[in-house]
Short mmCIF file of C-alpha atoms and ligand atoms in Angstrom, two decimals:
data_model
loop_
_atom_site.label_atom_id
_atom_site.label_comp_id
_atom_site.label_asym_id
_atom_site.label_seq_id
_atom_site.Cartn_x
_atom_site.Cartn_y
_atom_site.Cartn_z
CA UNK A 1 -92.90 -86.11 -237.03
CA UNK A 2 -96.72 -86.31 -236.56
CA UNK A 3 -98.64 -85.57 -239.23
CA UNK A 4 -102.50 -85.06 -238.94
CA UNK A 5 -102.90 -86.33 -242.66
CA UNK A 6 -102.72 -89.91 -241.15
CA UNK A 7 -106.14 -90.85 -239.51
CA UNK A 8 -106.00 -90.91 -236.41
CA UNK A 9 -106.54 -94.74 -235.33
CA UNK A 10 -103.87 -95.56 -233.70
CA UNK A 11 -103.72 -92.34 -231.16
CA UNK A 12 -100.46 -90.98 -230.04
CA UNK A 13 -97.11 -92.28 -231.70
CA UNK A 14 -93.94 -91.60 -229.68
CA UNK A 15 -91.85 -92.60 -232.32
CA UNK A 16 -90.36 -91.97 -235.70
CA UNK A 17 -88.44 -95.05 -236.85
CA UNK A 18 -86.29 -94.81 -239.64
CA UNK A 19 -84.03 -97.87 -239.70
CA UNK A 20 -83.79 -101.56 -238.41
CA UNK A 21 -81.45 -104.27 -238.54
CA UNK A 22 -81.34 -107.86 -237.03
CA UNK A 23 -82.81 -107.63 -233.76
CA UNK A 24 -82.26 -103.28 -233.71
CA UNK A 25 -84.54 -100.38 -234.49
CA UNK A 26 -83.18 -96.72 -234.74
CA UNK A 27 -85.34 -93.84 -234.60
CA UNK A 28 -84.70 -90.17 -236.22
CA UNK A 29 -82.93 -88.88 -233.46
CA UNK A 30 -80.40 -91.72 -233.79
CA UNK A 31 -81.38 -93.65 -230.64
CA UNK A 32 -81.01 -97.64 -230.82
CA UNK A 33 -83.75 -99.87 -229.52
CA UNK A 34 -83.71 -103.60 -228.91
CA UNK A 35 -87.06 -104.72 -230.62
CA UNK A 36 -88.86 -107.11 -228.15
CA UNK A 37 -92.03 -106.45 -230.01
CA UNK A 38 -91.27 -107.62 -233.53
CA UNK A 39 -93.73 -105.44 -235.58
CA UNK A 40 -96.13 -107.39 -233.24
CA UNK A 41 -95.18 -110.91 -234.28
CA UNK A 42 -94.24 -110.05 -237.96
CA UNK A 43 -90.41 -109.64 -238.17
CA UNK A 44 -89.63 -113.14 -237.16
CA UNK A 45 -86.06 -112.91 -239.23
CA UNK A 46 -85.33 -109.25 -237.75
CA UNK A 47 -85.58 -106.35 -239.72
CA UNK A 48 -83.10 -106.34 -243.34
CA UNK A 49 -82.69 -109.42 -243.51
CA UNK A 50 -80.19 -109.85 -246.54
CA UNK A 51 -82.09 -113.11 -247.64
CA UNK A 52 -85.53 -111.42 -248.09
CA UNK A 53 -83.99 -108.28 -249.52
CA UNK A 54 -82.58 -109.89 -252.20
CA UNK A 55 -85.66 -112.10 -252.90
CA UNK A 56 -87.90 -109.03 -253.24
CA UNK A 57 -85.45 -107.03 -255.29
CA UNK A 58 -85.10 -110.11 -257.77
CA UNK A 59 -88.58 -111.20 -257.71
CA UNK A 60 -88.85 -107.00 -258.36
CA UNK A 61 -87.08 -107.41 -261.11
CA UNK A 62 -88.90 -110.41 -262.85
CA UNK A 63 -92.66 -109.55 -261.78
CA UNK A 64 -94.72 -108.79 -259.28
CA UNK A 65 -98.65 -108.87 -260.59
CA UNK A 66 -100.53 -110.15 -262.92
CA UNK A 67 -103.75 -111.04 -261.10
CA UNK A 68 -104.94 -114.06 -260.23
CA UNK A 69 -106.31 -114.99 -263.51
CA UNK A 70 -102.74 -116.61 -264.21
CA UNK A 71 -100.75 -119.06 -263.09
CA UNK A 72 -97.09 -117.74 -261.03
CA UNK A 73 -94.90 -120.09 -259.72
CA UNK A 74 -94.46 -118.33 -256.54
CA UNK A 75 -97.70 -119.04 -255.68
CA UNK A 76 -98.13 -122.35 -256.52
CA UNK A 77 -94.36 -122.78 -254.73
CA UNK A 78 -95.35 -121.34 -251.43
CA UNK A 79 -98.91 -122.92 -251.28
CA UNK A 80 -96.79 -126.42 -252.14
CA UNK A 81 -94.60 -125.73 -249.03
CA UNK A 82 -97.40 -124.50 -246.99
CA UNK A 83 -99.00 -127.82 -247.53
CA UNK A 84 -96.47 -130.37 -247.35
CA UNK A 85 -95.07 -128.47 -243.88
CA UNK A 86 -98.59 -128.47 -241.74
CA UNK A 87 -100.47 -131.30 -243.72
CA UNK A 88 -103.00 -129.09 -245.18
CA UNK A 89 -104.65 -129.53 -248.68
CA UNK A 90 -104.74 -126.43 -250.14
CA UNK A 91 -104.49 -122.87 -249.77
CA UNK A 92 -106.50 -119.38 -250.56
CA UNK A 93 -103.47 -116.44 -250.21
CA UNK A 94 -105.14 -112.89 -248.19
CA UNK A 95 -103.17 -109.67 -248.32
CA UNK A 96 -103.93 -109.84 -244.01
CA UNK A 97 -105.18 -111.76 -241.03
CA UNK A 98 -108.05 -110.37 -240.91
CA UNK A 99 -109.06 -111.62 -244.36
CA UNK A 100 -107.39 -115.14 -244.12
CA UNK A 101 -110.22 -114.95 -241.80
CA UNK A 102 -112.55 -113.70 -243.49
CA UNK A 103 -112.23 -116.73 -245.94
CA UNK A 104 -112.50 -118.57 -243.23
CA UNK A 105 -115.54 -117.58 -241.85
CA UNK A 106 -116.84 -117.54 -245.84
CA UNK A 107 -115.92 -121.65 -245.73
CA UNK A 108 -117.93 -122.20 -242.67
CA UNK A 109 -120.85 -120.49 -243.62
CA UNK A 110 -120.90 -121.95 -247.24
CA UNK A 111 -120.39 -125.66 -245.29
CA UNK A 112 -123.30 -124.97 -243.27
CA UNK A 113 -125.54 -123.50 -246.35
CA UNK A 114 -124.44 -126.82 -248.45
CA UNK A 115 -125.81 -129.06 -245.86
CA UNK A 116 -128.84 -126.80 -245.33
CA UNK A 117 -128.36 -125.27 -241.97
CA UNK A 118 -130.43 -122.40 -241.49
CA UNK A 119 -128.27 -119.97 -239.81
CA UNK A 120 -124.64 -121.14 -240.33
CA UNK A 121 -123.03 -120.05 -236.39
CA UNK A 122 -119.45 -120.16 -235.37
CA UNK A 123 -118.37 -120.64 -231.97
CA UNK A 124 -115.46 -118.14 -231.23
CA UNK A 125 -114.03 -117.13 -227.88
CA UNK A 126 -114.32 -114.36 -225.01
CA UNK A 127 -111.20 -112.54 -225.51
CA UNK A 128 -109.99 -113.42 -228.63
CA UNK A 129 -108.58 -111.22 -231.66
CA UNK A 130 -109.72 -112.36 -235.14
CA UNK A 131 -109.20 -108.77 -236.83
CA UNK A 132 -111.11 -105.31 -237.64
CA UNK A 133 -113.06 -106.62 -240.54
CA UNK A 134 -116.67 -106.29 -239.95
CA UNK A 135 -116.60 -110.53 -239.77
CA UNK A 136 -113.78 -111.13 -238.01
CA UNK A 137 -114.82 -108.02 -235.77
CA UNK A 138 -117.96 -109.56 -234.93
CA UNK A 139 -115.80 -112.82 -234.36
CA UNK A 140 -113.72 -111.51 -231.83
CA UNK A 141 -114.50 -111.56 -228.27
CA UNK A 142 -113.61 -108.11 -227.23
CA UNK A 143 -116.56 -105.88 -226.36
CA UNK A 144 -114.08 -102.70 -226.63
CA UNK A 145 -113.12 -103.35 -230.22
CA UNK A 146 -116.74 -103.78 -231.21
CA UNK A 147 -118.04 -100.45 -229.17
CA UNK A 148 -119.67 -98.03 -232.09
CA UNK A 149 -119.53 -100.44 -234.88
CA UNK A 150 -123.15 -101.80 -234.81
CA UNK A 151 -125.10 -103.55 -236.25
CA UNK A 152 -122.50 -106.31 -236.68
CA UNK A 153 -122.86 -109.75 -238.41
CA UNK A 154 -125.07 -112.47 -236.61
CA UNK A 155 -123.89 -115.60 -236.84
CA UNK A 156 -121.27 -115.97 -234.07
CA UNK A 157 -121.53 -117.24 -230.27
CA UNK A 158 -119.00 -116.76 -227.60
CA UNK A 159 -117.84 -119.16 -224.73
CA UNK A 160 -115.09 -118.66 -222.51
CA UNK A 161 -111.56 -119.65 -223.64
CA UNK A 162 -110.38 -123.08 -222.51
CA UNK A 163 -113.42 -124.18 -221.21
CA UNK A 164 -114.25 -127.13 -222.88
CA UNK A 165 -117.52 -127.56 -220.96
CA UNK A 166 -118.83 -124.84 -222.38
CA UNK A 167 -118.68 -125.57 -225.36
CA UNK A 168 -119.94 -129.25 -225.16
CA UNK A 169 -123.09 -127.46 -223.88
CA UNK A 170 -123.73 -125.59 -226.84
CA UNK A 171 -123.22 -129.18 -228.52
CA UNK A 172 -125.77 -130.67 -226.29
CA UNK A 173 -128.32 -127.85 -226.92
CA UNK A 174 -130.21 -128.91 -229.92
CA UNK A 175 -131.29 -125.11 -230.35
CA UNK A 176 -128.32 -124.38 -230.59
CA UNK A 177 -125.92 -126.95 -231.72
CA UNK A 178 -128.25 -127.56 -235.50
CA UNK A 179 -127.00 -124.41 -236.39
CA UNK A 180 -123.35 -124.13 -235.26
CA UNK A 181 -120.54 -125.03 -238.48
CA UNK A 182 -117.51 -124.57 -236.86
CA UNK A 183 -115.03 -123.28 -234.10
CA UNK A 184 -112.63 -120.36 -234.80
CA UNK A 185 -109.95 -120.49 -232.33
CA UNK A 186 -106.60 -119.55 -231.41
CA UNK A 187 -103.91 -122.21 -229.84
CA UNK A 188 -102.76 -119.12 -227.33
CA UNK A 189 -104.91 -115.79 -227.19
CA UNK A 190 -102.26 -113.02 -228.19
CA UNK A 191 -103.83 -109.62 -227.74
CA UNK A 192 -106.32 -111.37 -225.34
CA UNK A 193 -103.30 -111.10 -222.85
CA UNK A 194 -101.07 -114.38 -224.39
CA UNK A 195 -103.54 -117.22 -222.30
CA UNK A 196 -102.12 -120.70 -222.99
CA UNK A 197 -104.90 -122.97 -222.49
CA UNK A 198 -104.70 -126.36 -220.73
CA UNK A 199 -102.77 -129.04 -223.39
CA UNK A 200 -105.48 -130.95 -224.35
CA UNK A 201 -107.97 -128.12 -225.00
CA UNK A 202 -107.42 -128.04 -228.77
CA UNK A 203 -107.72 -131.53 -229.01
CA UNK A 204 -111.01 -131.76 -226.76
CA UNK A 205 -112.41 -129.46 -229.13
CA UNK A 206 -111.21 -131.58 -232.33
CA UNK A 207 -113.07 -134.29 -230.43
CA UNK A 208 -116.41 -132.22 -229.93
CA UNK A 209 -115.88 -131.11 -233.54
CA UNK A 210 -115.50 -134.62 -234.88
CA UNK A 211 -118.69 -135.82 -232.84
CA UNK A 212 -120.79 -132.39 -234.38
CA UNK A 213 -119.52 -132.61 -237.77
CA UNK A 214 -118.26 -128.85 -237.41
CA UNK A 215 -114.87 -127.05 -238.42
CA UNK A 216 -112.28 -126.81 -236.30
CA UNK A 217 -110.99 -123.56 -237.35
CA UNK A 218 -107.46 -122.51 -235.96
CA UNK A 219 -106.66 -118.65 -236.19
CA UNK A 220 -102.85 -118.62 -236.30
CA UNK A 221 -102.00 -115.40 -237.77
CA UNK A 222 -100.10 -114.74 -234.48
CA UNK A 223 -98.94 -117.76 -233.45
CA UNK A 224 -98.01 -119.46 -237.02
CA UNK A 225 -94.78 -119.21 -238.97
CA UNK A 226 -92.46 -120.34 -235.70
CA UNK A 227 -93.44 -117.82 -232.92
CA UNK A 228 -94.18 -120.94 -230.15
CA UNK A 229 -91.72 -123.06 -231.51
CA UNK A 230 -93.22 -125.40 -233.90
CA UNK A 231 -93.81 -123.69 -237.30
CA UNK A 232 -97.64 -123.68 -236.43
CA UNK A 233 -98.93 -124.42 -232.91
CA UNK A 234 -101.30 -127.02 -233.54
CA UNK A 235 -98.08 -129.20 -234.08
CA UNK A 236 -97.40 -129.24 -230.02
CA UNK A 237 -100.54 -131.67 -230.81
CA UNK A 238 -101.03 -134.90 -232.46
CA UNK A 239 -104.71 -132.89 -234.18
CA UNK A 240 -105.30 -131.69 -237.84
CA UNK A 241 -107.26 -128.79 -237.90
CA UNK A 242 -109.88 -128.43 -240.82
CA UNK A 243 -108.88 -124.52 -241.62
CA UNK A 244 -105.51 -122.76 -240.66
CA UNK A 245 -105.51 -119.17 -240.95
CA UNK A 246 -102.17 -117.56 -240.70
CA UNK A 247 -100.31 -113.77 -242.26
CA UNK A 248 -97.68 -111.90 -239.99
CA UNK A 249 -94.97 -113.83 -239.35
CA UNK A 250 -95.42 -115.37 -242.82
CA UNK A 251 -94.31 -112.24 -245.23
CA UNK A 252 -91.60 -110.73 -242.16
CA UNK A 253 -93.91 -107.44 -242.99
CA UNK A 254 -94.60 -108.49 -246.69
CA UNK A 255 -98.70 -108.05 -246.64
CA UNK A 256 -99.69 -111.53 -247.37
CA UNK A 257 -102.13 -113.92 -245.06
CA UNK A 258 -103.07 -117.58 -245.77
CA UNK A 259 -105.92 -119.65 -245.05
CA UNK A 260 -105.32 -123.33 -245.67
CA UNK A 261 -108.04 -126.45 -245.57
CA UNK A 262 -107.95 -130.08 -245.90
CA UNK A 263 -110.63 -132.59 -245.79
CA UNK A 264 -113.87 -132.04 -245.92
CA UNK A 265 -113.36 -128.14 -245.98
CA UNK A 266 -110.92 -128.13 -248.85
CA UNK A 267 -113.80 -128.36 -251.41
CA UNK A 268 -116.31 -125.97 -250.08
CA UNK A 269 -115.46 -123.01 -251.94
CA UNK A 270 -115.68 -123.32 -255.50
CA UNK A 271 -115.08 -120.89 -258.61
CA UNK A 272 -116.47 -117.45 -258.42
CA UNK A 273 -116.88 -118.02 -254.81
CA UNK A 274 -113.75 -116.19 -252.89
CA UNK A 275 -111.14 -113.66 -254.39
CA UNK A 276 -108.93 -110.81 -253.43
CA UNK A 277 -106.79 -108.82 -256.36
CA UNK A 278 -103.29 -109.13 -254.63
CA UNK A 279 -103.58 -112.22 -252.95
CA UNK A 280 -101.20 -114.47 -253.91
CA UNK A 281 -99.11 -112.03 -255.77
CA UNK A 282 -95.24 -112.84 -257.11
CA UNK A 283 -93.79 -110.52 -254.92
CA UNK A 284 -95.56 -111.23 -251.30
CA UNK A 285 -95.38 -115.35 -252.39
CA UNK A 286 -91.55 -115.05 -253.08
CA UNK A 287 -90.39 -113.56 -250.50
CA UNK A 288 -93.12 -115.47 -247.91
CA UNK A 289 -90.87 -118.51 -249.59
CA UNK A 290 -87.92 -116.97 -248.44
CA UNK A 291 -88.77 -116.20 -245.04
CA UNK A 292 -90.32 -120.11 -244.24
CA UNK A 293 -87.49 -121.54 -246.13
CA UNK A 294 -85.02 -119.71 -244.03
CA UNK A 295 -86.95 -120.27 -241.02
CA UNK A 296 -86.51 -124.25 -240.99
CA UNK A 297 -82.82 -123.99 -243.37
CA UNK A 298 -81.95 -121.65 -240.09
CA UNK A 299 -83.19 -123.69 -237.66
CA UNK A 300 -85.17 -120.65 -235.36
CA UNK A 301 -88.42 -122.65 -234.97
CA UNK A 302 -86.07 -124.82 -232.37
CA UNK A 303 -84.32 -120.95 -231.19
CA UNK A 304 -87.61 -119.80 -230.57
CA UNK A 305 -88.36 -122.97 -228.14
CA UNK A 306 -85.30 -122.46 -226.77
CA UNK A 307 -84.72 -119.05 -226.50
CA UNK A 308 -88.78 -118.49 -225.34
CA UNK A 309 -87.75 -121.12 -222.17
CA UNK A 310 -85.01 -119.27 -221.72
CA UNK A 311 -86.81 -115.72 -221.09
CA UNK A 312 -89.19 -117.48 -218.90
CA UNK A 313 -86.85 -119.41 -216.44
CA UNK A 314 -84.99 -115.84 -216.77
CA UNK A 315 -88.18 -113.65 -215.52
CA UNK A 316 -89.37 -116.36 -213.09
CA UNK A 317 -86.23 -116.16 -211.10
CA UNK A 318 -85.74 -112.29 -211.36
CA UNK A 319 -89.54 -111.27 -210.81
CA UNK A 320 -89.67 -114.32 -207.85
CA UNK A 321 -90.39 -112.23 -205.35
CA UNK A 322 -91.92 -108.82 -207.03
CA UNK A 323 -95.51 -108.89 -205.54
CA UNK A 324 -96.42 -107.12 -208.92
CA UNK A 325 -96.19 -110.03 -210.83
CA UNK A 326 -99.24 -111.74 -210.59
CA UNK A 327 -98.15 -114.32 -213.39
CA UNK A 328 -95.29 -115.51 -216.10
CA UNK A 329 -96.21 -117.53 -219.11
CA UNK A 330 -96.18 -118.00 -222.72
CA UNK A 331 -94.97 -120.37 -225.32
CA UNK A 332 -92.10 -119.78 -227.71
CA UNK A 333 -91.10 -116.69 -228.15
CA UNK A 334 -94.47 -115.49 -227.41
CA UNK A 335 -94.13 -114.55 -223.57
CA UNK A 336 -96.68 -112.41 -221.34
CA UNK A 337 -96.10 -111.10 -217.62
CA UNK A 338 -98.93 -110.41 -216.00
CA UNK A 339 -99.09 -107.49 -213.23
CA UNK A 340 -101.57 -107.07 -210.75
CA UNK A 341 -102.17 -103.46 -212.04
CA UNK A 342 -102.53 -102.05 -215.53
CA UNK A 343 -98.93 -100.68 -217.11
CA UNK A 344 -99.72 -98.60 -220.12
CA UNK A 345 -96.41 -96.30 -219.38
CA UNK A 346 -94.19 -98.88 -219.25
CA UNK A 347 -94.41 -99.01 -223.40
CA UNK A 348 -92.59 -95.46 -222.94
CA UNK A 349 -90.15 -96.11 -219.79
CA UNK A 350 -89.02 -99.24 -221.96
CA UNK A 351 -88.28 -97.32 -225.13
CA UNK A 352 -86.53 -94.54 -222.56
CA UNK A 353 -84.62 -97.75 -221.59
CA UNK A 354 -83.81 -98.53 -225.08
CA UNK A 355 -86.47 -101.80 -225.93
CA UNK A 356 -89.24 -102.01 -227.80
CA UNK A 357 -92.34 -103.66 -226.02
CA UNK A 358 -96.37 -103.68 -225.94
CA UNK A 359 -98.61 -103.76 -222.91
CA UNK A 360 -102.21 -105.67 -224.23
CA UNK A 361 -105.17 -106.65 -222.02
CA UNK A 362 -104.21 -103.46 -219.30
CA UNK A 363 -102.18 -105.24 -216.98
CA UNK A 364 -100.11 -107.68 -219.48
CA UNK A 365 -96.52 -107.24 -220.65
CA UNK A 366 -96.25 -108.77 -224.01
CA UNK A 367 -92.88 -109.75 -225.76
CA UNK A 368 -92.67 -111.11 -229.45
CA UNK A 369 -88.93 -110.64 -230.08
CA UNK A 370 -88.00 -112.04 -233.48
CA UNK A 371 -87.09 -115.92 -233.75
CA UNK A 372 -83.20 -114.43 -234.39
CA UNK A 373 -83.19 -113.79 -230.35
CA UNK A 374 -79.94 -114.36 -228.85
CA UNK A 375 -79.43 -115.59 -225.13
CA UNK A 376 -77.49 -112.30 -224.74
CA UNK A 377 -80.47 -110.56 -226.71
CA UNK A 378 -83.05 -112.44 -223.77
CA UNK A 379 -80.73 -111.30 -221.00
CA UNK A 380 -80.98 -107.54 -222.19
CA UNK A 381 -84.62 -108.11 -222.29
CA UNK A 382 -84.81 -109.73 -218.99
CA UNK A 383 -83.21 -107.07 -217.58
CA UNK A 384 -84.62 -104.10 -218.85
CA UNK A 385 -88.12 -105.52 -217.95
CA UNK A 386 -87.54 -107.37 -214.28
CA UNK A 387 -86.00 -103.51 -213.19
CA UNK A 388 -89.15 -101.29 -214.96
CA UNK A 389 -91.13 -103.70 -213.00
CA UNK A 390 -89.52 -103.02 -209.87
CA UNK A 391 -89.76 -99.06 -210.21
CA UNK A 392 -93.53 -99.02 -211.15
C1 PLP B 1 -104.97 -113.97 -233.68
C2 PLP B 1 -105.12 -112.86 -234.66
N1 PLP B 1 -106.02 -112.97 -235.66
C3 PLP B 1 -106.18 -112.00 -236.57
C4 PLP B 1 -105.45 -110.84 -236.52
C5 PLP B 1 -105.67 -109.76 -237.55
O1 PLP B 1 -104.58 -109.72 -238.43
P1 PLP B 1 -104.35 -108.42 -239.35
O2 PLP B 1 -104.04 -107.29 -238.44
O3 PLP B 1 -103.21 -108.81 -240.24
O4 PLP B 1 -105.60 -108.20 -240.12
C6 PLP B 1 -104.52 -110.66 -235.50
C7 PLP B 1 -103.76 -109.41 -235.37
O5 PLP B 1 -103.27 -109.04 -234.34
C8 PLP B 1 -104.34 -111.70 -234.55
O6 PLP B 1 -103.47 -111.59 -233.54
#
């Protein structure tokens, strides 16, 4: 079915699902699909999960909104767990990415207006994703995405990812560094083409932070909630960051995004200065409970380490000697394969194959199965993709 009563931002859809379980997808012809893709990085348990089901329905049941000019214990639950899992202080519950950073953003420029910085600047990244927002838009580092939306906020400058030097320069320039607050980041760029920077990159920047008195800022609305194998990828590290932004992977499709802070960035926003109708609500919190709770009960943070190793020792042995494959990487279950020429059909050959996947930057191959990946699931995968590559 294609309706033109749905804008049209999204272009062409293939498609018509109508069903998922576990790790499968059917569409409305009938046709099973092994989902490799994940809702892009939201359906970490799979799809029905009978946990979450039954979580919603009962917290369905009870209540589901009353604004946030009450207390629910939801909320207060899953902003306790949040917490006392990453380290954070506190949290401020989005209904999206995009607008866990957009509170974000709202705490750096309200730290830099506190301590009387003219024109409060956050350092973001060429290539990143921070959302469609008009903020995080201006954020991001993706000419395309911004093409047509002018005039966009001020108040952001980009540097190249994982380039450390460039940012101490902007440190160094006085010009520049007495109005930069903070650095929005993300520990691997996911629709920048899944980069993995060098090791110590996040912590060189918590160092350049800690010597500029700005933010660190992590964007982990992709990679949070388990996807690279520690519930949030700063934890590869010994850092803290001062903000976390996170949403996908947290609700399993549930519309809920969270940005946490500690420290000195925990305070800055105040009564009557952030807010968002839904955020928070019974229903997204509960079952955002559910889904973390099961994550660690479960055990798939360590799957997804394992099972995200195990796709990548898979493809570098079958794709060894395919001069196509310019390069393999990822972390977790976030895993990229790089061609040496841009592969927008193989989204269709795949599903033709029966698996779900997404081709981002042009030339990349990215797979975000859920954190329920089997090997046998990883070996499907692996093979589907290693012979698509070698028809192209
Ligand atoms: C790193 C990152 N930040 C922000 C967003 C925006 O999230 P949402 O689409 O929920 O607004 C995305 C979505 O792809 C993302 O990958």
């Amino acid at each position: 079915m294609t309706t033109t009563a749905l804008m049209n931002t999204y272009g062409e859809r293939k498609l018509t699902l109508v069903k998922g379980e576990g790790i499968y997808l059917w569409d409305d012809q009938g046709r099973r699909y092994l989902d490799a893709l994940s809702g892009i990085a939201v359906c970490g348990l799979g799809h029905s999960h009978a946990g979450l089901a039954q979580a919603i329905s009962e917290q369905a049941n009870t209540l589901m909104h009353v604004s946030n000019l009450f207390n629910t214990e939801p909320s207060e639950k899953l902003a306790e767990l949040l917490c006392s899992q990453t380290g954070m202080e506190n949290v401020f519950f989005s209904n999206s990415g995009a607008e866990a950073n957009e509170a974000a953003i709202k705490i750096a420029r309200k730290y830099g207006n506190d301590k009387g910085v003219k024109t409060p600047t956050i350092i973001t990244m060429n290539g990143s994703f921070h959302g469609r927002t008009m903020a995080t838009l201006s954020a991001t580092g993706n000419p395309k995405v911004k093409q047509g939306f002018a005039p966009l906020l001020e108040g952001f400058v980009h540097v190249d990812y994982n380039n450390v030097e460039a940012v101490k320069a902007l440190a160094n320039d006085p010009a520049m560094a007495e109005n930069i607050v903070a650095i929005l980041v993300e520990p691997v760029q996911g629709e920048g083409g899944v980069i993995v920077p060098d090791e110590d990159y996040l912590a060189q920047l918590r160092e350049v932070c800690n010597q500029s008195d700005w933010l660190l800022m992590l964007d982990e609305i992709q990679t949070g909630n388990g996807r690279t194998g520690e519930l949030f990828a700063f934890q590869h590290t010994d850092l803290m960051p001062d903000v976390l932004t996170t949403a996908k992977g947290l609700g399993n499709g549930l519309p809920i995004g969270a940005c946490m802070a500690r420290g000195k960035a925990a305070t800055v926003l105040q009564p009557g200065n952030h807010g968002s109708t839904y955020g928070g609500n019974p229903l997204v919190c509960q079952g955002a409970l559910t889904v973390i709770r099961t994550l660690i009960d479960e055990q798939l943070i360590a799957n997804a380490k394992h099972i995200g190793a195990y796709l990548l020792s898979g493809f570098n042995e079958t794709l060894k000697d395919d001069a196509k494959v310019k390069n393999i990487r990822g972390k977790g279950l976030m895993v990229g394969i790089e061609l040496t020429q841009d592969c927008p059909e193989l989204v269709a050959l795949a599903a033709q194959a029966g698996l779900i996947l997404n081709v981002t930057a042009g030339s990349t191959i990215r797979l975000l199965p859920p954190l329920i990946t089997q090997e046998a699931d990883a070996d499907q995968i692996i093979n589907i993709v290693s012979q698509l590559i070698r028809e192209l």
